[in-house]
CSV table of C-alpha atoms and ligand atoms in Angstrom, one decimal:
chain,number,residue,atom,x,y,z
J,242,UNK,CA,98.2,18.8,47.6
J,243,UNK,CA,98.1,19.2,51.5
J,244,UNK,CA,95.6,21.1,53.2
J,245,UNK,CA,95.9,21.9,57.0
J,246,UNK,CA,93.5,23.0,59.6
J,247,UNK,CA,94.2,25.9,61.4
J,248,UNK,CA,91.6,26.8,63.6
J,249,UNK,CA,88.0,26.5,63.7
J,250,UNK,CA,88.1,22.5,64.6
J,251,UNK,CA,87.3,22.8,68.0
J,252,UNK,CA,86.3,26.2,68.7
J,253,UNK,CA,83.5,28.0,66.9
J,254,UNK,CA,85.6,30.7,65.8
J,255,UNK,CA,89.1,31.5,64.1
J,256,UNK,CA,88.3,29.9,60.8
J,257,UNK,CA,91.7,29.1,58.7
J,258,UNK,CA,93.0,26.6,55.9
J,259,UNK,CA,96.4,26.2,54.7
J,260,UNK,CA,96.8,24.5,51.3
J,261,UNK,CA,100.5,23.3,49.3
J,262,UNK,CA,100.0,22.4,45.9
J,263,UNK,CA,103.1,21.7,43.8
J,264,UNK,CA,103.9,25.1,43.3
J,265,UNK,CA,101.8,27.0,45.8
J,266,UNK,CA,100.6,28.0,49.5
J,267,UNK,CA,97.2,29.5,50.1
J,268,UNK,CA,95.1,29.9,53.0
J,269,UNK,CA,91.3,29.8,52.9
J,270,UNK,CA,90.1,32.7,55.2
J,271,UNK,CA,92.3,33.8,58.2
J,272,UNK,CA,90.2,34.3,61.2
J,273,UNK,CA,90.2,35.6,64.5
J,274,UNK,CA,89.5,33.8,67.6
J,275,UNK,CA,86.8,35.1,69.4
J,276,UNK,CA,85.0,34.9,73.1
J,277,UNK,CA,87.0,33.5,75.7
J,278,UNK,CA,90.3,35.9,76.9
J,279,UNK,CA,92.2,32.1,76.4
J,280,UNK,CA,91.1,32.9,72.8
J,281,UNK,CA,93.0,35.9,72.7
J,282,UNK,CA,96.6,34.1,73.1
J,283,UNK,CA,96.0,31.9,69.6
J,284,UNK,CA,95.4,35.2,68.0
J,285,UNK,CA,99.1,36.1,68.8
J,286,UNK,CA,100.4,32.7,68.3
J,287,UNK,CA,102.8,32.6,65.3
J,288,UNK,CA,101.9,31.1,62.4
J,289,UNK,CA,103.2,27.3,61.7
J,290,UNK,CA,103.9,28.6,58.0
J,291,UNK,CA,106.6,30.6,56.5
J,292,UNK,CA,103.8,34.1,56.0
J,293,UNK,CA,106.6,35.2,53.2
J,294,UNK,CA,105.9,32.4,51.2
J,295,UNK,CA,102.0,32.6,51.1
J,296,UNK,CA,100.9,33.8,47.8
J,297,UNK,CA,96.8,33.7,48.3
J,298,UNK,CA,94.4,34.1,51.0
J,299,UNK,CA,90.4,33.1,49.2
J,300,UNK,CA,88.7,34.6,51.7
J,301,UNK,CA,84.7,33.0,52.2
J,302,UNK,CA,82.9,36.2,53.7
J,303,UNK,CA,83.6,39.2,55.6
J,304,UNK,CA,82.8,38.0,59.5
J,305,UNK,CA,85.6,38.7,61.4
J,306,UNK,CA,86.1,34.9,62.9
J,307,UNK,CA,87.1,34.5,58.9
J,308,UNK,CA,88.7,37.7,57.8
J,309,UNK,CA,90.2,38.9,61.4
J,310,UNK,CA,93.6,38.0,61.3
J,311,UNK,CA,94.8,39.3,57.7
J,312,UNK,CA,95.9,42.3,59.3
J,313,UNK,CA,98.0,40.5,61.2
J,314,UNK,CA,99.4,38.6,58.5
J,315,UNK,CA,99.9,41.5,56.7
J,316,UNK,CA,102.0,43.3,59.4
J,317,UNK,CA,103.9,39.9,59.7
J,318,UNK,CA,105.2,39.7,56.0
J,319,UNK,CA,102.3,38.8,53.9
J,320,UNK,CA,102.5,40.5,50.4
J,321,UNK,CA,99.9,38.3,48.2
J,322,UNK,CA,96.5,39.0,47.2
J,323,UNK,CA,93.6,38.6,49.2
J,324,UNK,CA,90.6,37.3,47.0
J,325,UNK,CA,87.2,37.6,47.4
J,326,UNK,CA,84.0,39.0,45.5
J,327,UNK,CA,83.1,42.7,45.6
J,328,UNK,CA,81.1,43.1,48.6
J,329,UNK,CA,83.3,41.0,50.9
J,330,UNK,CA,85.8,43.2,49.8
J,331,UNK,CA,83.6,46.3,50.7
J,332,UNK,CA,82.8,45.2,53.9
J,333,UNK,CA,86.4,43.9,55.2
J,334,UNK,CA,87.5,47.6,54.4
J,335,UNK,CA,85.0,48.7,57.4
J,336,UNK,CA,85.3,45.8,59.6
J,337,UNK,CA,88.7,45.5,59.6
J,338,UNK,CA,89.9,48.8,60.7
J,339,UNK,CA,86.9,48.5,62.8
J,340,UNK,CA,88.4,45.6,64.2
J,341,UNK,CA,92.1,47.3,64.6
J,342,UNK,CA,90.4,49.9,66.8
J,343,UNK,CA,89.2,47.4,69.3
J,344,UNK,CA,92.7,45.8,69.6
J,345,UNK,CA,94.2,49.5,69.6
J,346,UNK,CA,91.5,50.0,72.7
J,347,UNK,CA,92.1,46.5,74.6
J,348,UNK,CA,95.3,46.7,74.1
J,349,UNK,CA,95.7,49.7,76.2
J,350,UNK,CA,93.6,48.2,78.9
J,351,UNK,CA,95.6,45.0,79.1
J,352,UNK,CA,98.9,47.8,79.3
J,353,UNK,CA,97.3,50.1,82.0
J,354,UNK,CA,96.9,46.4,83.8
J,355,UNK,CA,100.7,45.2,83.2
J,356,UNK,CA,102.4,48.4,83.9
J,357,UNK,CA,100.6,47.9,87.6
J,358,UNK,CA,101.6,44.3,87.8
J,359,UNK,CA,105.0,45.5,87.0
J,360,UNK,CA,105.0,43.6,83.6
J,361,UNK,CA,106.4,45.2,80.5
J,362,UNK,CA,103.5,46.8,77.7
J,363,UNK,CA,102.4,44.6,74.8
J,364,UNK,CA,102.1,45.4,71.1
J,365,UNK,CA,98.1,45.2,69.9
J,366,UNK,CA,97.3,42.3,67.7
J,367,UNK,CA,97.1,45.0,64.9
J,368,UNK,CA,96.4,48.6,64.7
J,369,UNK,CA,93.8,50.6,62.8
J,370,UNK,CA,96.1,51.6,60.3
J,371,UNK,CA,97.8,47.9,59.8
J,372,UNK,CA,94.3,47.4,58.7
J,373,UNK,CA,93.4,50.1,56.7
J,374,UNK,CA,97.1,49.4,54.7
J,375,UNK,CA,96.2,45.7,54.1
J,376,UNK,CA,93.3,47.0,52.2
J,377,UNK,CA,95.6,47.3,49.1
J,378,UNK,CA,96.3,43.6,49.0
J,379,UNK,CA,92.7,43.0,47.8
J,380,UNK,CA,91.7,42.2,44.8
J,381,UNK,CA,87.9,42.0,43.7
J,382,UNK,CA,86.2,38.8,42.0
J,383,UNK,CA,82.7,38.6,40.6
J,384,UNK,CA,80.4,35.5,41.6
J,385,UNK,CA,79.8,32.7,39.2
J,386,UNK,CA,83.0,33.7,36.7
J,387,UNK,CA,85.7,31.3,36.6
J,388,UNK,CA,89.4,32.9,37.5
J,389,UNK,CA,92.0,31.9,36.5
J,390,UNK,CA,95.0,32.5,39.4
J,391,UNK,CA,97.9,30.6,37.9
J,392,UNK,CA,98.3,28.2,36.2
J,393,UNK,CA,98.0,25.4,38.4
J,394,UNK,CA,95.0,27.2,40.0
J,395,UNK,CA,91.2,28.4,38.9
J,396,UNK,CA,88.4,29.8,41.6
J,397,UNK,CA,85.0,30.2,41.0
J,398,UNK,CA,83.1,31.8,43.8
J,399,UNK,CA,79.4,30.9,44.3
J,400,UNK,CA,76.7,33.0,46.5
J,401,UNK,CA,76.5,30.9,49.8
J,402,UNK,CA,73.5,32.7,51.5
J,403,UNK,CA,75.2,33.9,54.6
J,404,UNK,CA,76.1,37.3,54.4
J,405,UNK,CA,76.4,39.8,52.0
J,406,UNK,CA,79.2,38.9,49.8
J,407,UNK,CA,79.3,35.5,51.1
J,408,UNK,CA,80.9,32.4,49.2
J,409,UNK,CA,81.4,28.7,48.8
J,410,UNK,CA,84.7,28.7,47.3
J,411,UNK,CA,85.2,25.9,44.1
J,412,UNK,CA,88.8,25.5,43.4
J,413,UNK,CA,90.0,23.6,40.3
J,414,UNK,CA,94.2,23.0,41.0
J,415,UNK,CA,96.1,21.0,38.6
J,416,UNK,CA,99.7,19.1,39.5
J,417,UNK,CA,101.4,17.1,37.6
J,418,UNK,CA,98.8,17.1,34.8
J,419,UNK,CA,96.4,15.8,37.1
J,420,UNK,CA,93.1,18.3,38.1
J,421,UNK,CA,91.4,18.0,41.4
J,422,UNK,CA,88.2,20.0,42.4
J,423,UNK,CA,88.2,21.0,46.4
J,424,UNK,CA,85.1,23.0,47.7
J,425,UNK,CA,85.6,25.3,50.7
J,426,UNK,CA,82.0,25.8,51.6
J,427,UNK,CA,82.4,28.7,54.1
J,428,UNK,CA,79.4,29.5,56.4
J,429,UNK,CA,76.2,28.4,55.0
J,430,UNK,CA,73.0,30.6,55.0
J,431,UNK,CA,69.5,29.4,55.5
J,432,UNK,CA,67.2,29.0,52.9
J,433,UNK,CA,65.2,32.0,52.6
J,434,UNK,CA,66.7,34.6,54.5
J,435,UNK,CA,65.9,38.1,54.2
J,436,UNK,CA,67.7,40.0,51.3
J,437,UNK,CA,70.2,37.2,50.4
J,438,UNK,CA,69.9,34.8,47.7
J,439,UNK,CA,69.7,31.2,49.0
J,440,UNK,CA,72.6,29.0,48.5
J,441,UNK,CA,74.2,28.0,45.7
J,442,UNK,CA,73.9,23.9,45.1
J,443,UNK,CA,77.7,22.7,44.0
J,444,UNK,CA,77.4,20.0,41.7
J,445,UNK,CA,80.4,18.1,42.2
J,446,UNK,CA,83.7,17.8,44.2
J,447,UNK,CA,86.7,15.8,45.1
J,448,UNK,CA,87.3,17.0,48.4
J,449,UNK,CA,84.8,19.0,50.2
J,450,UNK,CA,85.7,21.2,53.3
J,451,UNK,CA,82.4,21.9,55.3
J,452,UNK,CA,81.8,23.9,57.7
J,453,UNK,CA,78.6,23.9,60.6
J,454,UNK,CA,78.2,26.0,63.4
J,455,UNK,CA,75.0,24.5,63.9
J,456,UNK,CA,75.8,21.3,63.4
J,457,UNK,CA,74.1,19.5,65.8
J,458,UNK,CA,71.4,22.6,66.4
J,459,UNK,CA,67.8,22.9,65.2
J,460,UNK,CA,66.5,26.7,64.5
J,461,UNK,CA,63.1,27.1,67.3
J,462,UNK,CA,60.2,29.2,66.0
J,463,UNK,CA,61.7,30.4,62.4
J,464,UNK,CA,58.4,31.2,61.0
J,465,UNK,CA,56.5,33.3,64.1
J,466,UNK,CA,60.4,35.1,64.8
J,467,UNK,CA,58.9,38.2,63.2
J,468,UNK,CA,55.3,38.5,64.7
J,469,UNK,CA,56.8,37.8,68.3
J,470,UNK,CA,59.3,40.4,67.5
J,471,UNK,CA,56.4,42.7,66.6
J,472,UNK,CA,54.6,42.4,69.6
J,473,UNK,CA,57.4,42.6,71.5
J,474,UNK,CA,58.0,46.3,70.3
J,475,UNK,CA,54.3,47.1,71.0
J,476,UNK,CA,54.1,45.8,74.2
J,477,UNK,CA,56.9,48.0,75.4
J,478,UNK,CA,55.3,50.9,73.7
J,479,UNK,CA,52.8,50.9,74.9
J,480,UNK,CA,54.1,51.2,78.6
J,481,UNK,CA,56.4,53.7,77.4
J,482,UNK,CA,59.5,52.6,77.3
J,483,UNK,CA,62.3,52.2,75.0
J,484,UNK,CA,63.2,49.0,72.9
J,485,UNK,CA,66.9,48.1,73.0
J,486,UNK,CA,68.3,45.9,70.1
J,487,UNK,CA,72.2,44.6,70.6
J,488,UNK,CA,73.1,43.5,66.7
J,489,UNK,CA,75.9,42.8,64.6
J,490,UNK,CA,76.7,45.4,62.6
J,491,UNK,CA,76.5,43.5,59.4
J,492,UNK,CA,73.8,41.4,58.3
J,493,UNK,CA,71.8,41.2,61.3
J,494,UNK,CA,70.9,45.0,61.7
J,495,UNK,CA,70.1,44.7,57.8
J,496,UNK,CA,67.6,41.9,58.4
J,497,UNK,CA,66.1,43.9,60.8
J,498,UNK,CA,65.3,47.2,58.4
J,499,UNK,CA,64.3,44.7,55.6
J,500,UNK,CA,61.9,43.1,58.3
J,501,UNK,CA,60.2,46.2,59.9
J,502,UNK,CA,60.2,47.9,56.4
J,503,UNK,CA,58.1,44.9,54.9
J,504,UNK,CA,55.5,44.9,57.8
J,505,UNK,CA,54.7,48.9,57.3
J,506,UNK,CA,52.7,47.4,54.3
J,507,UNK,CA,50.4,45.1,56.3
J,508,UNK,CA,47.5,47.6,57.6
J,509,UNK,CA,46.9,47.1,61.2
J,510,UNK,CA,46.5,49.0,64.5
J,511,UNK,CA,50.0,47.4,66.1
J,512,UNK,CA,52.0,48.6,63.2
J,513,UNK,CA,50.8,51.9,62.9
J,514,UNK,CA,51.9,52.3,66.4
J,515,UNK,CA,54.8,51.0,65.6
J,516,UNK,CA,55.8,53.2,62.3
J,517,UNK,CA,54.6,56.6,64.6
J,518,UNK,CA,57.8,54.9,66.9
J,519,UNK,CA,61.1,56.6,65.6
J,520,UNK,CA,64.2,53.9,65.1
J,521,UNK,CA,67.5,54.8,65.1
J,522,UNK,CA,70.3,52.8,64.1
J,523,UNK,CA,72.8,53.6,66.4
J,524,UNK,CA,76.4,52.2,65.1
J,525,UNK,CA,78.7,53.9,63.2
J,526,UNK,CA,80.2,50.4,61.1
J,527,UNK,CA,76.4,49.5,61.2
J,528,UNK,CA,75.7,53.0,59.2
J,529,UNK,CA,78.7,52.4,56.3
J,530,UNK,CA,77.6,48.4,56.4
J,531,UNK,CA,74.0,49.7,55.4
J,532,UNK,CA,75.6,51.6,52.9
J,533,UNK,CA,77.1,48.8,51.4
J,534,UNK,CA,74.4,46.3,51.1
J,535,UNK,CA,72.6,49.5,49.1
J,536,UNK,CA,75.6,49.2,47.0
J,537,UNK,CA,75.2,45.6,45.4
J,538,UNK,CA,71.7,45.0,44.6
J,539,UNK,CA,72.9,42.5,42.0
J,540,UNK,CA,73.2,40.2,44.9
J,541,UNK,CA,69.7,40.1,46.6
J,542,UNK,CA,67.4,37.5,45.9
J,543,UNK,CA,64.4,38.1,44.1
J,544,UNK,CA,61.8,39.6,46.4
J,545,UNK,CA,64.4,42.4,48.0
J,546,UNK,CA,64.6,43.1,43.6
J,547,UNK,CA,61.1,43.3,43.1
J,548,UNK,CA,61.2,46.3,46.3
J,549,UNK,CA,63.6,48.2,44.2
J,550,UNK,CA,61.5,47.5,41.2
J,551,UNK,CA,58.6,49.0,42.7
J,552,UNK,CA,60.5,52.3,43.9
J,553,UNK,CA,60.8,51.0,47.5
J,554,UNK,CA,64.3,50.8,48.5
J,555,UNK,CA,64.3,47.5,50.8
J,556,UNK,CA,66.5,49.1,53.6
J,557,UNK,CA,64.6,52.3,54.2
J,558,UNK,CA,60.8,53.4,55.8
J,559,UNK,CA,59.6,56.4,57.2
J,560,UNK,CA,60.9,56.9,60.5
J,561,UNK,CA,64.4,55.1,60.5
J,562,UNK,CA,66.8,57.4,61.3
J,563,UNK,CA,70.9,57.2,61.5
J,564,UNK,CA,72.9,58.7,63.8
J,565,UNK,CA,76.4,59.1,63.3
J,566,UNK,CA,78.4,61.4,65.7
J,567,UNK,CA,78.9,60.3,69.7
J,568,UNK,CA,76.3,63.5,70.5
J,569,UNK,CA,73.7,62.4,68.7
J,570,UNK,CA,73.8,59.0,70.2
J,571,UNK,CA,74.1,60.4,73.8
J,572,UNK,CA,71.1,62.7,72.8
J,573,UNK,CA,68.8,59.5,71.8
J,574,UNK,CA,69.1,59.3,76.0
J,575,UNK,CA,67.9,62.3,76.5
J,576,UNK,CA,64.5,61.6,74.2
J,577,UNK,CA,61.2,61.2,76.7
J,578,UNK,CA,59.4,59.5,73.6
J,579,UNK,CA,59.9,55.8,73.6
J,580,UNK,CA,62.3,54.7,70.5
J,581,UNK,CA,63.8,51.9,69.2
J,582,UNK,CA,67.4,51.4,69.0
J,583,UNK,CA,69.4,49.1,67.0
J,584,UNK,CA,73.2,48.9,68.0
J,585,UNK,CA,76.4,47.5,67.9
J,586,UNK,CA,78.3,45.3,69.2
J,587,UNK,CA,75.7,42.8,69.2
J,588,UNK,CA,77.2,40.4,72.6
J,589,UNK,CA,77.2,43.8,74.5
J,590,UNK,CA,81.2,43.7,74.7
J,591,UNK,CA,82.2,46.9,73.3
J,592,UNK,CA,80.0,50.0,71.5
J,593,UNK,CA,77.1,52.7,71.9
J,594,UNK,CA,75.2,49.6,72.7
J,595,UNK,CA,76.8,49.8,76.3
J,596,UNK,CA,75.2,53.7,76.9
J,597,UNK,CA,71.6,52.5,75.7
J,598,UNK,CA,71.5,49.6,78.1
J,599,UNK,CA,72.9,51.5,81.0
J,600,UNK,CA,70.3,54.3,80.7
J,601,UNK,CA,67.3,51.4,80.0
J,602,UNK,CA,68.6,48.2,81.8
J,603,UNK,CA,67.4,49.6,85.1
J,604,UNK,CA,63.8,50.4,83.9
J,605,UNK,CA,61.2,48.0,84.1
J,606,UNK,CA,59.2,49.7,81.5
J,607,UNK,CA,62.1,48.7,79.4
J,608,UNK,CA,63.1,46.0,76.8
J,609,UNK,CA,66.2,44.8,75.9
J,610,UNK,CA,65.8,42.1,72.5
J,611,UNK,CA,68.6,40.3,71.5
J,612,UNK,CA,68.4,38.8,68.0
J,613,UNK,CA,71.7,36.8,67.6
J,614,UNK,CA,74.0,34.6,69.6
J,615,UNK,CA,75.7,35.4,72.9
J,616,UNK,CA,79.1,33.6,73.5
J,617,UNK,CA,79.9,32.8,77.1
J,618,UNK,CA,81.9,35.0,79.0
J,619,UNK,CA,79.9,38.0,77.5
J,620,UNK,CA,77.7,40.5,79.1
J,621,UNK,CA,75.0,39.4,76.4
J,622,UNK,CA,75.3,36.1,77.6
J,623,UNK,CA,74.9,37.3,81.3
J,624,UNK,CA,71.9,39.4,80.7
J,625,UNK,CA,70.4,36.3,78.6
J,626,UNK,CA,71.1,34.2,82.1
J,627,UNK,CA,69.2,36.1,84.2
J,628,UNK,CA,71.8,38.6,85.8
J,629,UNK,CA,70.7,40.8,88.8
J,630,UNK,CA,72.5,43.3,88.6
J,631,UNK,CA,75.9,44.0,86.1
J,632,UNK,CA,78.7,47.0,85.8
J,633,UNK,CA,78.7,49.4,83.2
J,634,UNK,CA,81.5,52.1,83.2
J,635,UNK,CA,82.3,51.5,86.8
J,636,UNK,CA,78.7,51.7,88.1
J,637,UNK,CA,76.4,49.1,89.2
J,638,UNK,CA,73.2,48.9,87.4
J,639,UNK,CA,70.5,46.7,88.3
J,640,UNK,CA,68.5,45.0,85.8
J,641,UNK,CA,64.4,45.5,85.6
J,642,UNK,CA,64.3,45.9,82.0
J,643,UNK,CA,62.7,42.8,80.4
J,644,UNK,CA,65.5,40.7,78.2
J,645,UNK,CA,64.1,38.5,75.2
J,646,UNK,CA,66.0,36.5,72.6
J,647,UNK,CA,64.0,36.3,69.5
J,648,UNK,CA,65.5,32.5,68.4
J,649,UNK,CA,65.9,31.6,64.8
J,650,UNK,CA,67.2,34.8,63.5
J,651,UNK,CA,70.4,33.7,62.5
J,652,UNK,CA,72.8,34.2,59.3
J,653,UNK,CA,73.8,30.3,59.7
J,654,UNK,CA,72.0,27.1,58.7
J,655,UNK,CA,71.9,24.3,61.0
J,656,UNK,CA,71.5,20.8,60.2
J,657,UNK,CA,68.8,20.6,57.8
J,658,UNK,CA,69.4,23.3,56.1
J,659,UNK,CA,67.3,25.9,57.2
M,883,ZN,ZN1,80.1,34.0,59.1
């Protein structure tokens, strides 16, 4: 057996394994590379396999920097099955297509760009349709079961904590009468996260194949992230003004429901302002990822359960609101009440999010929270910095509104674990 990194070793993102075995290929997860625009030429690079002769892509979770580049594959030969448990396989059919669109729509830019150079147009990475026809090549797995791929090869996939869906991936191959166990951990959750079930402890392994974002990073102020939050979103109330949330679409803006919803049982002054406060959830992918987490309570841990047990469905309360159309999210602008408005894309790239912060970014009464991490070379990251003044849709807006990062509300575990 040979395994091969193919991305992720250096840079955070564009996760990717490539395994022989006596009578197979494989690849664990096929990411994207994300962040930098130097990023975007390994995304075209060719792959240094033969894509024909792949038979299995085990895919860890649904994040794109894991799951991006399967369209690509696809479009480029690949005719195996992708395999991964029920939710990751519900999710990747919304965030892939999702992520077709923004190559469809970057792709045109970088044309418009070219054609005006003089430089012949480019193909997109892949389109919205490449990804929305790879969707066939998946093939749904339940956690814990032992499955049995060939016969050289068995997978079991275990909850890893992360996101919904999310795996540490135990492989059993055997060559020449010979069985090795390799463990693909994936991305790691934190113990006790919101909703998820904490991660699942692997006995034992030959090889183990790790991965840590945080690796060398400490979570700050885990246990007060949801009171500071709090008042936050009171404080700006209170002074009228609107509360602007950039999120990922998928896992973050779910942690955020679960989290408001369990503080509308505490009684106290602050919250009742806060539950009179209407929040909309502003993202279309956001919307269907919502749907699926609603879809597989069989993988929450136990206190999410015991919400549904009691008749209280963990990602709802009085006053959260979805909208779905482009009107009804140009309409939230229109609103005099203060609100609060979760939306995608959470680094500010692309999205409604880019409408909410040029109609809030210049008011001081005004708060713009960011819950998760901001690559550089994003307008997240350049909010987060301290920026003056930024451009959105050709105008220049200056920035009064106050910025926060709440720290510590992340999907990934750093080095101790939590
Ligand atoms: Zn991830």
């Amino acid at each position: 057996m040979k395994i091969t990194f193919l991305g992720a070793a250096k840079t955070v993102t564009g996760s990717c394994f490539f395994v022989e075995t006596a009578s197979s290929k494989f690849l664990v997860d096929c990411g994207m590379f994300q962040g930098y625009s130097k990023n975007n030429a390994l995304n075209e690079e060719d792959f240094p396999f033969n894509v024909e002769e792949l038979d299995y892509i085990f895919l860890t979770h649904a994040h794109i920097d894991h799951s991006g580049r399967i369209p690509r594959l696809y479009i480029k030969g690949f005719e195996g099955e992708v395999i991964a448990t029920k939710p990751t396989v519900e999710l990747c059919a919304i965030m892939l297509p999702d992520s077709g669109h923004i190559q469809e729509f970057e792709n045109e830019w970088t044309n418009r760009k070219r054609i005006r150079a003089g430089k012949p147009p480019v193909e997109p990475l892949y389109t919205y349709q490449d990804a929305v026809d790879c969707l066939k090549l998946f093939r749904k797995v339940s956690y814990d079961e032992v499955v049995k791929i060939n016969d050289e090869i068995r997978v079991r996939f275990k909850d890893a904590g992360h996101i919904l869906g999310s795996a540490i991936i135990e492989m059993w191959i055997t060559e020449r009468g010979e069985e090795t166990k390799i463990v693909f951990s994936g991305d790691l959750g934190n113990r006790d996260m919101p909703i998820l079930k904490d991660p699942s402890i692997i006995e034992s392994a030959d090889y183990l194949v790790i991965e840590s974002t945080y690796g060398n990073r400490l979570h700050k102020e885990r246990v007060n992230k949801a009171e500071h939050f709090l008042d936050l979103i009171n404080a700006t109330i209170e002074q009228g003004g609107n509360v602007i949330i950039p999120s990922f679409a998928v896992g973050r803006t779910q942690e955020l429901i679960y989290e408001l919803n369990k503080k509308k049982e505490v009684c106290d002054e602050k919250l009742k302002m806060l539950f009179a406060t209407p929040v909309y959830i502003d993202s279309p992918m956001a919307i269907s990822a919502t749907e699926v987490f609603r879809n597989n309570l069989d993988c929450y841990d136990e206190e999410a359960r015991e919400y549904i047990e009691n008749g209280d469905n963990p990602l709802d309360f009085p006053g959260l609101q979805f909208t779905r159309t482009a009107d009804e999210s140009k309409a939230l602008n229109e609103r005099k009440e203060s609100s609060i408005i979760i939306s995608a894309s959470g680094m500010c790239e692309a999205g409604r999010i880019k409408h909410h912060l040029k109609h809030n970014l210049w008011r001081k009464d005004s708060t713009i929270i960011f819950v998760g991490y901001q690559a550089e070379g994003t307008l997240g990251r350049r909010l987060l910095d301290g920026a003056k003044k930024v451009r959105l849709f050709g105008e220049e807006i200056s920035v009064e509104a106050r910025i926060e990062m709440i720290e510590g509300f992340s999907g990934h575990a750093d080095k101790e674990g939590f």
